[in-house]
Coordinates of C-alpha atoms and ligand atoms in Angstrom, one line a residue:
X25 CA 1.6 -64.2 -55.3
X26 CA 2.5 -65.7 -51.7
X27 CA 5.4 -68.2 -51.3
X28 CA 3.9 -71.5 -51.2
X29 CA 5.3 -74.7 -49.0
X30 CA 4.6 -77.9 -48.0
X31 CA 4.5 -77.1 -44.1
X32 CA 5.1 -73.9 -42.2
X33 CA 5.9 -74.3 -38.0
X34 CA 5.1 -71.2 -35.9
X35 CA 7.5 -70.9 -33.5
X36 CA 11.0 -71.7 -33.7
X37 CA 11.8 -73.6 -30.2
X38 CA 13.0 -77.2 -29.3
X39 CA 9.1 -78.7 -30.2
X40 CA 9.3 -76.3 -33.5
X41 CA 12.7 -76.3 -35.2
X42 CA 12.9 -80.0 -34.8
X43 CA 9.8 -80.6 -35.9
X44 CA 10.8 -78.5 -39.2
X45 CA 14.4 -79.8 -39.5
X46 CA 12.5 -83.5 -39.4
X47 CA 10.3 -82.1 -42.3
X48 CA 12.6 -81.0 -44.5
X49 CA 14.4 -84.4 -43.7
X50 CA 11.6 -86.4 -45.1
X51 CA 11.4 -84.2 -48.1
X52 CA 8.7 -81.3 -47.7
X53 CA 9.3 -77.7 -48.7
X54 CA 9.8 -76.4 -44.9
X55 CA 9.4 -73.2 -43.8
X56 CA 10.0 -71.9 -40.0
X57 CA 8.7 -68.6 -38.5
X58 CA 10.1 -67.5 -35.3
X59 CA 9.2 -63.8 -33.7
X60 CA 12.2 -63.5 -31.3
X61 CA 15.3 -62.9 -33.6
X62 CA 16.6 -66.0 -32.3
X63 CA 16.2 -69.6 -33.2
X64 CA 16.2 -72.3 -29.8
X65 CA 12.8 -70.8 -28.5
X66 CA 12.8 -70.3 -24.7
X67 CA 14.5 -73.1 -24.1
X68 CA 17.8 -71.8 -25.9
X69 CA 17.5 -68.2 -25.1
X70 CA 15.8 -68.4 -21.8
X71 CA 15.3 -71.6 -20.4
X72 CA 17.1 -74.8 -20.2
X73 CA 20.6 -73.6 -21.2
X74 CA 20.9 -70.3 -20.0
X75 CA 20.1 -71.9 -16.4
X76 CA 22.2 -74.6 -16.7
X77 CA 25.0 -72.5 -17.5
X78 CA 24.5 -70.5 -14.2
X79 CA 24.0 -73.6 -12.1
X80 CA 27.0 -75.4 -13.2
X81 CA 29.1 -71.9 -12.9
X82 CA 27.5 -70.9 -9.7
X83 CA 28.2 -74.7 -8.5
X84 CA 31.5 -74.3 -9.2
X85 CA 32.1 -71.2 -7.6
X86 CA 30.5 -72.9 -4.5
X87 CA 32.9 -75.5 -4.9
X88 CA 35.9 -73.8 -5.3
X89 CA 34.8 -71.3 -2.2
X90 CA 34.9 -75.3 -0.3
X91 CA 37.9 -76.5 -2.1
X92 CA 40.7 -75.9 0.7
X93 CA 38.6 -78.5 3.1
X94 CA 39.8 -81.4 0.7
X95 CA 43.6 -79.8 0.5
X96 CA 42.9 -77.7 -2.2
X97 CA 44.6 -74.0 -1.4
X98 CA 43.5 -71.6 -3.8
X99 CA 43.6 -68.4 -1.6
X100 CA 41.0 -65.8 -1.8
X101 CA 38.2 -66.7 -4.3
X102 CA 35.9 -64.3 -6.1
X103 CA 33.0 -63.6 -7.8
X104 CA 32.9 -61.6 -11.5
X105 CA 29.2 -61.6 -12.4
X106 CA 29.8 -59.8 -15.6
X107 CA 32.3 -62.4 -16.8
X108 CA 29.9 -65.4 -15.7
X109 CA 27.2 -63.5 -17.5
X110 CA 29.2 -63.4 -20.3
X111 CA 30.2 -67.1 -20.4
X112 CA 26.5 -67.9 -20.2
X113 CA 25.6 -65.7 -23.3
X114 CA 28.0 -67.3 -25.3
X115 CA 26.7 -70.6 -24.7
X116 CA 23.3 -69.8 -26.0
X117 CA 24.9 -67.5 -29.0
X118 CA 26.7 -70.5 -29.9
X119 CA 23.7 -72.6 -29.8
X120 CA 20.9 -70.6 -31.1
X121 CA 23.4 -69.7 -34.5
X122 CA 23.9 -73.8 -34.4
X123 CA 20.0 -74.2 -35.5
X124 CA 20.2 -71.7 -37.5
X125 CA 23.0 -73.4 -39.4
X126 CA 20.8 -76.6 -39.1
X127 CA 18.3 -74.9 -40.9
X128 CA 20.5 -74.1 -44.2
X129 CA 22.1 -77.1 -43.4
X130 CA 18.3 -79.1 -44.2
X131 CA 17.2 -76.3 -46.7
X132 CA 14.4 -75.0 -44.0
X133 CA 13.5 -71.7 -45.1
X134 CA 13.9 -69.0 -41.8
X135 CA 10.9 -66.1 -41.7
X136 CA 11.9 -63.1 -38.7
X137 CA 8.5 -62.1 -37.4
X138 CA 5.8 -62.9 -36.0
X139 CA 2.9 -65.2 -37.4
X140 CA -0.6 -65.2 -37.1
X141 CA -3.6 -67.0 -39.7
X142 CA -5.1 -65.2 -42.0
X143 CA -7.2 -68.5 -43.0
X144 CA -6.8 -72.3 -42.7
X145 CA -3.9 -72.2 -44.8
X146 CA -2.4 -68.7 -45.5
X147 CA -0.1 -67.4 -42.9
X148 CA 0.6 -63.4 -42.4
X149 CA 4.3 -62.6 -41.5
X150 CA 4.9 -59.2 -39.4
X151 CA 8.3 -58.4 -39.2
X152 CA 9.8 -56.1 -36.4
X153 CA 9.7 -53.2 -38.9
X154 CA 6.1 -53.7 -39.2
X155 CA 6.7 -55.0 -43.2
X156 CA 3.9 -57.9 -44.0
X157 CA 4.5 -60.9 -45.8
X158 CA 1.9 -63.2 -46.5
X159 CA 2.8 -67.5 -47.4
X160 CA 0.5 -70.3 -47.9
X161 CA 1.3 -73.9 -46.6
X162 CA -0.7 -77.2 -47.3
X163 CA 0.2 -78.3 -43.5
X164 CA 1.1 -75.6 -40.7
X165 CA 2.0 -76.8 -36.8
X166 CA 1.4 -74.5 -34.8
X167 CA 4.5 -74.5 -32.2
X168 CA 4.5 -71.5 -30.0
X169 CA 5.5 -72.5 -26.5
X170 CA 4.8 -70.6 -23.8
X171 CA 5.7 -67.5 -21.6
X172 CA 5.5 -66.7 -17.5
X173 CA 2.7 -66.1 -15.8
X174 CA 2.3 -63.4 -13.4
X175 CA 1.0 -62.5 -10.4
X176 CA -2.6 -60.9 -10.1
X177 CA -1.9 -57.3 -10.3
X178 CA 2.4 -57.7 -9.6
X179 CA 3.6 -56.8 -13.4
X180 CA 7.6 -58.5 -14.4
X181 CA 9.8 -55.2 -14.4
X182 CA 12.9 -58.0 -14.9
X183 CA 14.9 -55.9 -12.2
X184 CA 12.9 -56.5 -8.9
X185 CA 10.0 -58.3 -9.6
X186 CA 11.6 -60.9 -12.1
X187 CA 10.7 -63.7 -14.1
X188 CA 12.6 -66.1 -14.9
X189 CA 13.9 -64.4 -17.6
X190 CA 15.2 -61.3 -15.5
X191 CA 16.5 -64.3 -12.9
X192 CA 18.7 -65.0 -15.1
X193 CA 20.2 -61.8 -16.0
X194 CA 21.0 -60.0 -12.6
X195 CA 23.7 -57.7 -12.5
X196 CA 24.3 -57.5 -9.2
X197 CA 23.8 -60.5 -6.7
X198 CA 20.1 -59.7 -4.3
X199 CA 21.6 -59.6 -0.9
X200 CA 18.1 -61.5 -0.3
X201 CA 15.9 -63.3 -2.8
X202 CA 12.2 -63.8 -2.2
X203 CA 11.5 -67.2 -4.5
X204 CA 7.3 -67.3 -5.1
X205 CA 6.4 -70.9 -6.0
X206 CA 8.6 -74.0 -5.0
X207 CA 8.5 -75.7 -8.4
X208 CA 11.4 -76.5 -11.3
X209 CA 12.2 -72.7 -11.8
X210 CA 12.1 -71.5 -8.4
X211 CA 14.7 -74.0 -7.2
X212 CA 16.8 -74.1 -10.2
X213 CA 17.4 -70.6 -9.7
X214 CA 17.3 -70.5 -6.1
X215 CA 20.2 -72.6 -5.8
X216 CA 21.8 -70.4 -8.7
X217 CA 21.6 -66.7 -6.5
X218 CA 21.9 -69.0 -3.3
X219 CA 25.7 -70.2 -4.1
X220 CA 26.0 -66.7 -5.3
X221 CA 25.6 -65.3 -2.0
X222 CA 21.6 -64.4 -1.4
X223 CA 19.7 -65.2 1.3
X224 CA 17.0 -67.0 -0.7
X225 CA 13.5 -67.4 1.1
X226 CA 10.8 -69.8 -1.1
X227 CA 7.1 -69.3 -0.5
X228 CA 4.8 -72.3 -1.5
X229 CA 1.2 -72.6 -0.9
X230 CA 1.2 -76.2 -0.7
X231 CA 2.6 -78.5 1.8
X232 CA 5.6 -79.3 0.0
X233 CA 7.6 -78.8 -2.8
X234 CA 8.0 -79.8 -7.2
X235 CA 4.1 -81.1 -6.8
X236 CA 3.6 -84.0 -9.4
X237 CA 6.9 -85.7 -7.9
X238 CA 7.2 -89.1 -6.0
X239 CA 6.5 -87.5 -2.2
X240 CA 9.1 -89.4 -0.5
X241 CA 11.3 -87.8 -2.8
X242 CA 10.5 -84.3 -3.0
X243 CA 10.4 -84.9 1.1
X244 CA 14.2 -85.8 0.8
X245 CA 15.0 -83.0 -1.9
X246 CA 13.5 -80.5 0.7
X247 CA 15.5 -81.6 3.5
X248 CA 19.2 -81.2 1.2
X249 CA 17.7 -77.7 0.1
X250 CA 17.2 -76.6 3.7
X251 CA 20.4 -78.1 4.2
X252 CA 22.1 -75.7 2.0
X253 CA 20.7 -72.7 3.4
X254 CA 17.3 -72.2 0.9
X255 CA 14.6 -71.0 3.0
X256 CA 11.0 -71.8 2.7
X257 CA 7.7 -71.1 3.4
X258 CA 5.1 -74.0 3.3
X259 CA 1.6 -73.6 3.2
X260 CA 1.8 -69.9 2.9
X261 CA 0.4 -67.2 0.3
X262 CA 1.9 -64.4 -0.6
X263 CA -0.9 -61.6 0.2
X264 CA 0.8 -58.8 -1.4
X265 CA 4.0 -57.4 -3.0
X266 CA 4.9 -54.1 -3.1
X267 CA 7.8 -52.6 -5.6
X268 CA 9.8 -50.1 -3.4
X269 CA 12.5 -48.4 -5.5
X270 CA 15.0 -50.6 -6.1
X271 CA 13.6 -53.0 -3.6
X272 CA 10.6 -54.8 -2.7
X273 CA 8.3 -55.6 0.5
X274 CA 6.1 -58.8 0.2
X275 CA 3.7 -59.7 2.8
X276 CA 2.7 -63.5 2.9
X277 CA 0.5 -65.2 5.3
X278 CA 0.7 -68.8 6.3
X279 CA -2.0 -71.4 7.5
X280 CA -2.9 -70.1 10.1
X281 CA -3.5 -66.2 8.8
X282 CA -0.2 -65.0 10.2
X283 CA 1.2 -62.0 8.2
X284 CA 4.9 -61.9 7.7
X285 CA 6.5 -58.5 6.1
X286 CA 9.9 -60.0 4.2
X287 CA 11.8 -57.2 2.7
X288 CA 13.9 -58.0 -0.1
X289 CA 16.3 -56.7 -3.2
X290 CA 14.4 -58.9 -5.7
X291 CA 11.3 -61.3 -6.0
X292 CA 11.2 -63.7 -8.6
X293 CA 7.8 -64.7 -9.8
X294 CA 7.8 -68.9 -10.9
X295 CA 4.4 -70.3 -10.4
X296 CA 3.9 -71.5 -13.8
X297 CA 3.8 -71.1 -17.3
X298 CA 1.0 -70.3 -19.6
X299 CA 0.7 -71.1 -23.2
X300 CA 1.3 -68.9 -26.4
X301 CA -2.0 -68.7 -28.0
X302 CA -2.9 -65.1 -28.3
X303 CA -1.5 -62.9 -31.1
X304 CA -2.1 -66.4 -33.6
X305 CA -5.8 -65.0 -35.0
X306 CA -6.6 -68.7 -33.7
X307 CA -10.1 -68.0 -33.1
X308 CA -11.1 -66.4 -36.3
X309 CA -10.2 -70.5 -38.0
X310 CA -12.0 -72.2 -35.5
X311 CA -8.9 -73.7 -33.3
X312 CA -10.3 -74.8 -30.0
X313 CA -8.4 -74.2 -26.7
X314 CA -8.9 -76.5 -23.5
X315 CA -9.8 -75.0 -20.4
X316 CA -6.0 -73.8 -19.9
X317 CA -6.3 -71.9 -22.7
X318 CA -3.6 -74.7 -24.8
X319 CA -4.6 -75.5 -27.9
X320 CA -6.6 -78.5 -28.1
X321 CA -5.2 -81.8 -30.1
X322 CA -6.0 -85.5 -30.8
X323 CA -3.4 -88.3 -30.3
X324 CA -2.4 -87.3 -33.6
X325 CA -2.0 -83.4 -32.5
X326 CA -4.4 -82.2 -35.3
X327 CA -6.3 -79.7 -34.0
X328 CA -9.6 -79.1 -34.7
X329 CA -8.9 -77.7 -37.8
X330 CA -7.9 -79.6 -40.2
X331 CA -4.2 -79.9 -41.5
X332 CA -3.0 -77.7 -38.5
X333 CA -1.3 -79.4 -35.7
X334 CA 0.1 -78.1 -32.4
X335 CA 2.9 -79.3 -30.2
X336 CA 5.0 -78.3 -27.2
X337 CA 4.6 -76.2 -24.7
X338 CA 1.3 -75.2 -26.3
X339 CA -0.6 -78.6 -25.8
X340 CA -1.2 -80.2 -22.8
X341 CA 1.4 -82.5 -21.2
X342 CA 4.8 -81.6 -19.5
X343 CA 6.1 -78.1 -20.6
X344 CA 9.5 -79.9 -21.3
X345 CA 12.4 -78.9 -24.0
X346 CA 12.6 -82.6 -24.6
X347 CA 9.0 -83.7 -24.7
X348 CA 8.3 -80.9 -27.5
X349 CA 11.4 -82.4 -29.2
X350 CA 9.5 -86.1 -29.5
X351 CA 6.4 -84.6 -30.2
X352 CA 7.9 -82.5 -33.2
X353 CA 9.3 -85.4 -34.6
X354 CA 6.4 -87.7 -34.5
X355 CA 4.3 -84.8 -36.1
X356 CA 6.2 -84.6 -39.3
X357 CA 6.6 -88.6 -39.5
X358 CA 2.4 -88.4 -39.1
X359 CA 1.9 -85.7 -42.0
X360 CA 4.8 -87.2 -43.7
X361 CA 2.2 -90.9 -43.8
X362 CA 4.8 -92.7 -41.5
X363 CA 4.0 -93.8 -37.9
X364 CA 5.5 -90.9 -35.6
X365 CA 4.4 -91.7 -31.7
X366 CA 5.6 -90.3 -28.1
X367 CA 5.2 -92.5 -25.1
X368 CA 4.0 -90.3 -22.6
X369 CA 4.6 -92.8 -19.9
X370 CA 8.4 -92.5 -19.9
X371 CA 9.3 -89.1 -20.8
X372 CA 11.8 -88.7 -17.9
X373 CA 12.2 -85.1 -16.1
X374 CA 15.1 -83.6 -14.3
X375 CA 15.6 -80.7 -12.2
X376 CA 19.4 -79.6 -12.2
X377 CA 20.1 -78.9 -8.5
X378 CA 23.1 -79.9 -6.7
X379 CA 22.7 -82.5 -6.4
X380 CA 20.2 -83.6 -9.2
X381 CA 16.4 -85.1 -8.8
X382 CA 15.8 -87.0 -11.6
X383 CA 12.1 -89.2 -12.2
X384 CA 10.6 -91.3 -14.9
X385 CA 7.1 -92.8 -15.2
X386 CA 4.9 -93.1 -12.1
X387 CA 5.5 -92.3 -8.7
X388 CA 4.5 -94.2 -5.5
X389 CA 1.3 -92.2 -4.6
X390 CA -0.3 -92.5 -8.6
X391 CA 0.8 -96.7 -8.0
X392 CA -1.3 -96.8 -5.0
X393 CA -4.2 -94.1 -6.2
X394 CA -4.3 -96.4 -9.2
X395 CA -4.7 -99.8 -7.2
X396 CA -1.7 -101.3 -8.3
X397 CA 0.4 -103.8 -6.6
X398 CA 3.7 -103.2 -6.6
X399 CA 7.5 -103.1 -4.9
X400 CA 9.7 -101.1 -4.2
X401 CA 13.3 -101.1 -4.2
X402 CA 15.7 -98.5 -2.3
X403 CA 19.3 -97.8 -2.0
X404 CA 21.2 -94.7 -0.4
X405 CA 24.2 -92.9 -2.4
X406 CA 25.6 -93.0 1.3
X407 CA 26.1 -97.2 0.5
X408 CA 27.3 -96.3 -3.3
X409 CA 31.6 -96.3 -3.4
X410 CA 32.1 -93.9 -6.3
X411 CA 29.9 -91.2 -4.3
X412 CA 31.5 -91.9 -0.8
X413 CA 34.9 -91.8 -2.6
X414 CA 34.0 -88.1 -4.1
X415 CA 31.7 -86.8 -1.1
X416 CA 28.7 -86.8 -3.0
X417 CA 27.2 -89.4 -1.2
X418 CA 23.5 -87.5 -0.8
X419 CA 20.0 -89.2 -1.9
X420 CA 18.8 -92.3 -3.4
X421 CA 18.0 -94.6 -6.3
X422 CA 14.4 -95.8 -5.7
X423 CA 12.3 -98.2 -8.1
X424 CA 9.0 -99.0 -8.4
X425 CA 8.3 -102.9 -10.1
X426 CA 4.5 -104.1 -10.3
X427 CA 4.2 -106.7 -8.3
X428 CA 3.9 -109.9 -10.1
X429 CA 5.5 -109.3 -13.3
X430 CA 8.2 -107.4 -11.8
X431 CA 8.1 -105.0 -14.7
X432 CA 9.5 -101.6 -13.8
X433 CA 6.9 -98.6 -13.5
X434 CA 8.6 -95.7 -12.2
X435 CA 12.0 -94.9 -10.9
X436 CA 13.0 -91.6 -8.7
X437 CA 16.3 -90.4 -8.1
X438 CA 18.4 -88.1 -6.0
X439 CA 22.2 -87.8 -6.2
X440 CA 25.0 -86.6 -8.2
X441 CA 24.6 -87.0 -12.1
X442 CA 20.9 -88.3 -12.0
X443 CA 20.0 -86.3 -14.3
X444 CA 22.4 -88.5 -17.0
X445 CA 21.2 -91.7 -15.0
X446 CA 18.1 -91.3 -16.2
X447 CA 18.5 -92.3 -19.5
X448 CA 19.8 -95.8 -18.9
X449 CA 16.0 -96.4 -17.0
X450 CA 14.4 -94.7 -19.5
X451 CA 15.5 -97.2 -22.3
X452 CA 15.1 -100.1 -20.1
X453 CA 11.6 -98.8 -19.7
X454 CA 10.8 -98.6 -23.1
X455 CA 12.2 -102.3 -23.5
X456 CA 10.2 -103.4 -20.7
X457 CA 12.5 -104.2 -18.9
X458 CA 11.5 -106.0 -15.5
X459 CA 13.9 -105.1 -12.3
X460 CA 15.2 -108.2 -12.0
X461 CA 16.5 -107.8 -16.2
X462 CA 18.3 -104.4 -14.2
X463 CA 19.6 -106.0 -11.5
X464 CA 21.3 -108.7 -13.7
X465 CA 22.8 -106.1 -15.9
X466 CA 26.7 -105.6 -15.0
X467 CA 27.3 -102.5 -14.4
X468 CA 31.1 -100.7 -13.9
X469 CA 32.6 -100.1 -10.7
X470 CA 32.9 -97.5 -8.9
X471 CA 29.8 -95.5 -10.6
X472 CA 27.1 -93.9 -9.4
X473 CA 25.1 -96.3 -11.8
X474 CA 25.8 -99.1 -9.5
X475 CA 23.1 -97.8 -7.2
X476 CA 20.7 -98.4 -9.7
X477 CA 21.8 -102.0 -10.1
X478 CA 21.6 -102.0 -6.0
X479 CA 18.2 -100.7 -6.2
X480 CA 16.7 -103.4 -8.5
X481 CA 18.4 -105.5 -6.2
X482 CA 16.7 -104.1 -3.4
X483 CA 13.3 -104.8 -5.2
X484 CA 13.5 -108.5 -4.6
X485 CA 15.2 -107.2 -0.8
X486 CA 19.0 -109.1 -1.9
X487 CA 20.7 -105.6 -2.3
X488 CA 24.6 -106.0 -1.4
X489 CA 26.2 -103.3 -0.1
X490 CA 23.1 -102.3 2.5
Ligands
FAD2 P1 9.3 -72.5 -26.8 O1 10.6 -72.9 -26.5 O2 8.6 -71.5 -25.9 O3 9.4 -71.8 -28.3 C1 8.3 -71.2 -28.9 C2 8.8 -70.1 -29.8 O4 7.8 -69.6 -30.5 C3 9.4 -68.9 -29.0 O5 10.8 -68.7 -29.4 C4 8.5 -67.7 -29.4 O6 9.3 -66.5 -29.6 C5 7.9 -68.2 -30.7 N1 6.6 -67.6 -31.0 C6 5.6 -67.5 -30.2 N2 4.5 -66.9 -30.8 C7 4.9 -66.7 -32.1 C8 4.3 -66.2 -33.3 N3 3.0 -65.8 -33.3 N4 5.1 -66.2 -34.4 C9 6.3 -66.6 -34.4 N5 7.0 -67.1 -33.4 C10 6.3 -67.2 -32.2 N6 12.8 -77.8 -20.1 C11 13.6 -78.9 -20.1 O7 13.2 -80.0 -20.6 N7 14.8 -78.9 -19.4 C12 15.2 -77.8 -18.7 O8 16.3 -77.8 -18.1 C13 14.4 -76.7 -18.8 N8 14.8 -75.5 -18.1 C14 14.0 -74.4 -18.2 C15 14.4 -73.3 -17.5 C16 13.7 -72.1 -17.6 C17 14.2 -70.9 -16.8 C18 12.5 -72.1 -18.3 C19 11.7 -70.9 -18.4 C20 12.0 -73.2 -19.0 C21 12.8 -74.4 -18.9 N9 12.4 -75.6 -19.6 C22 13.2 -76.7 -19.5 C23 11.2 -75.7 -20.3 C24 11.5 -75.6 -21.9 O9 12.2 -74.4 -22.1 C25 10.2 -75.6 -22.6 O10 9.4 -76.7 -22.3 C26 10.5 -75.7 -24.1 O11 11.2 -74.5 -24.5 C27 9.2 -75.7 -24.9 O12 9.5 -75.8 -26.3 P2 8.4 -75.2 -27.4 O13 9.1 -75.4 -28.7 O14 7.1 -75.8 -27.2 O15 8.3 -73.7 -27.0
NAI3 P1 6.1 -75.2 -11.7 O1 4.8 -75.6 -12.1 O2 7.2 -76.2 -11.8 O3 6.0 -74.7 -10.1 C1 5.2 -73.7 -9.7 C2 5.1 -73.8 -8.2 O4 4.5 -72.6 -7.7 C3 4.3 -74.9 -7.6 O5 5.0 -75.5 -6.6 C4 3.0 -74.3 -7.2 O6 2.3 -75.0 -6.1 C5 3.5 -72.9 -6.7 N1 2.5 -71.8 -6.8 C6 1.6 -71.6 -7.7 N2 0.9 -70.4 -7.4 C7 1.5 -70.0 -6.2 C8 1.2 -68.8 -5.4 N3 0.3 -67.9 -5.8 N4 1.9 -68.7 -4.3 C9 2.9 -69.6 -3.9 N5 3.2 -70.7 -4.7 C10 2.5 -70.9 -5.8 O7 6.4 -73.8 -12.5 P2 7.7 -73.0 -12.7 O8 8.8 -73.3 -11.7 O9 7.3 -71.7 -13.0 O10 8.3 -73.7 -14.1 C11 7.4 -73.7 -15.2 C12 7.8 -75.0 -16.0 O11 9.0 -74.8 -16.7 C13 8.0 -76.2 -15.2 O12 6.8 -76.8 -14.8 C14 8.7 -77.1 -16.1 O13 7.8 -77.7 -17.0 C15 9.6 -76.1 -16.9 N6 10.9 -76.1 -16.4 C16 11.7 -77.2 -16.4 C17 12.9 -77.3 -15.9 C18 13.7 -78.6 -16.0 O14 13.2 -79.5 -16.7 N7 14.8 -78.7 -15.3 C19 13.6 -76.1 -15.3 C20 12.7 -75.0 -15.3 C21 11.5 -75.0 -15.8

């Protein structure tokens, strides 16, 4: 006889365990099935906290290197890869045995292996011994994120040709870094092996960099990039790459077909991710994929079969930790008979750079592609006292209002801590808040914050300090 529960997630990342912790919350018999060995999905093992703990440690290292131009005398200062290494392993032991406490904590029952349908609503287990379990569930969501995509015929090896996976593991520092694709993952960890000491080069086939954010600020993020040493190369394709022991040789050409030989220690591979859907058996139940091979969903993320659901990384929409998170939770509050809902329009994103880009709702060219009417309000960190008083005085608070109710729309950020800033728009966005209802708010001095206040200031053009 197979186990029986009330739901069953595959996949045990940010959209999955909190989706199942939720469950078991609102009183199902929850079970979660995770292949890896690990709960916390890619975000936890390899994604979102493993990066952040190498950019905060690699920014610090910069930092200290810069510390005797403010007074600071430190003498000689070094790097001990294996020890930061270290530090950053902790961080994601510590977190990934957290959900697993979470999980006895909410009685989720924890299946090792790998999960695929047998039918609608029988699920075989395959554990890494090769041992088969087989459970049934009245409701299964289907939570299986998603993985790297490589280049046509450029396989990962994790040690020169690298994805972000291997980017993050390096034992040695690349004396120089070839970066292909200028997106979230290709800057995050450029800046990482950058402050580290590579010469990093980025090659990008479009005309500029993070596509999907507000142009006048990715324009400004590429200038502070540059700034700090990142190379790139716009508008060009990388034609071949070729994996020399130890070493690689990547030819690019730009716009207008010149070919470039860059030889380099490493090339890291981040132009996208693709969704988990192979290895599930989805195809023998009938689940539909899109033309990106995600699984198909309604508002409601059933999929086309019914009582199975997807979310995360696997459905369309943002391939964020935190958007998976929402998602999760509104699932189980659906199948659960409550009223579970995400707001797509203010799901805010953040790319952890020094210093930060931060972005929520829509950006200047959707406003005007769109028709609507609208303002916009500006101020520099350069006019903000907090930043000028800690030299961190680079990029901008800009908001977007429609025009004649003045409600905000969209709000883009540069500067130091954005990525926390981003909150406080994000709630006044769900409230509705107009700018005027942000400008009136009082806000402490000195902060960083304050530039936002300036900014809605600046939407009706009665901004203080500039
Ligand atoms: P995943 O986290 O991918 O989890 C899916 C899980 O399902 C995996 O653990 C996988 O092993 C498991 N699985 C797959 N198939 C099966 C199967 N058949 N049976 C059992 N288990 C299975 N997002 C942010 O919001 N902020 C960030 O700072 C950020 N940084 C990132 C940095 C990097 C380097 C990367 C690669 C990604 C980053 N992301 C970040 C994206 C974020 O990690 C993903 O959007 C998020 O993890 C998606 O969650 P998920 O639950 O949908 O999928
Ligand atoms: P991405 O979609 O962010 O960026 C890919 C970049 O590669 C784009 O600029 C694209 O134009 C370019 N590109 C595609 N094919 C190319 C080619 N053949 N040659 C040159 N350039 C090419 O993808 P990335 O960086 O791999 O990250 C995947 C996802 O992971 C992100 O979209 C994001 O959702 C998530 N992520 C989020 C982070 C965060 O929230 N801070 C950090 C890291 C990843």
């Amino acid at each position: 006889m197979s186990e029986k529960f009330q739901a069953v997630v595959i996949g045990g990342g940010p959209g999955g365990y909190v989706c199942a912790i939720r469950l078991a919350q609102l009183g199902l018999k929850t079970a979660c099935i995770e292949s890896r060995g690990t709960l916390g999905g890619t975000c936890l093992n390899v994604g979102c906290i493993p990066s952040k703990s190498l950019l905060n440690l690699s920014e610090n290292f910069h930092k200290a290197k810069n510390f005797s131009n403010l007074g600071i005398e430190i003498g000689e200062v070094k790097l001990n890869l294996q020890k930061m290494m270290k530090n950053k392993e902790k961080a994601v032991t510590i977190l990934t045995k957290g959900v697993e406490f979470l999980f006895k904590k909410n009685k989720v029952t924890y299946f090792k292996g790998i999960g695929s349908f047998k039918s609608s609503d029988e699920i075989l287990i395959t554990d890494q011994n090769k041992e088969e379990k087989t459970i049934t569930s009245e409701k299964i969501i289907i939570s299986t994120g998603s993985q790297p995509v490589e280049l046509p015929g450029v396989k990962f090896d994790e040690k020169v040709i690298l994805s972000s996976t291997g980017a993050l593991s390096l034992n040695s520092v690349p004396k120089k870094l070839i970066i292909v694709g200028a997106g979230y993952i290709g800057l995050e960890m450029g800046s990482v092996w950058s402050r580290l000491g590579s010469e990093v080069h980025v090659v990008e086939f479009l005309d500029h960099i993070t596509p999907g954010m507000d142009k006048e600020t990715s324009n400004e993020f590429m200038k502070i990039l540059k700034k700090q040493g990142i190379n790139f190369h716009m508008e060009t394709k990388v034609d071949s790459i070729k994996n020399i022991k130890n070493a690689a040789e990547v030819q690019i050409l730009d716009k207008n077909k010149k070919k470039t030989s860059l030889d380099c220690d490493a090339v890291l591979i981040s132009v996208g991710r693709k969704p988990n859907t192979e290895n599930l058996n989805l195809k023998s139940i009938g689940i539909l994929l899109d033309e990106k091979k995600r699984i198909k969903v309604n508002k409601n993320f059933e999929t086309s079969v019914k009582n199975i659901y997807a979310i995360g990384d696997v459905i369309q929409g943002p391939m964020l930790a935190h958007k998976a998170e929402e998602e999760g939770i509104a699932v189980a509050e659906l199948i659960s008979g409550q009223s579970g809902h995400v707001n797509y329009d203010v799901i805010p994103g953040v790319i952890y750079t020094s210093p930060e880009v931060a972005f929520i709702g829509k950006t200047e060219e959707q406003v005007k592609s769109e028709g609507i009417k609208y303002k916009v309000g500006k101020f520099p960190f350069i006019a903000n006292s907090r930043a000028k008083a800690i030299n961190e005085s680079e990029g901008f608070v800009k908001i977007i209002a429609e025009e004649n109710s003045d409600k905000v729309i969209g709000v883009h950020m540069i500067g130091s801590h954005a990525g926390e800033m981003i909150a406080e728009m994000a709630i006044a966005m769900e409230f509705g808040a107009s700018s005027e209802d942000i400008a009136r708010t009082c806000h402490a001095h000195p902060t960083f914050s304050e530039a936002i206040k300036e900014a809605a200031l600046s939407v009706d053009k009665r901004a203080i300090h500039s």
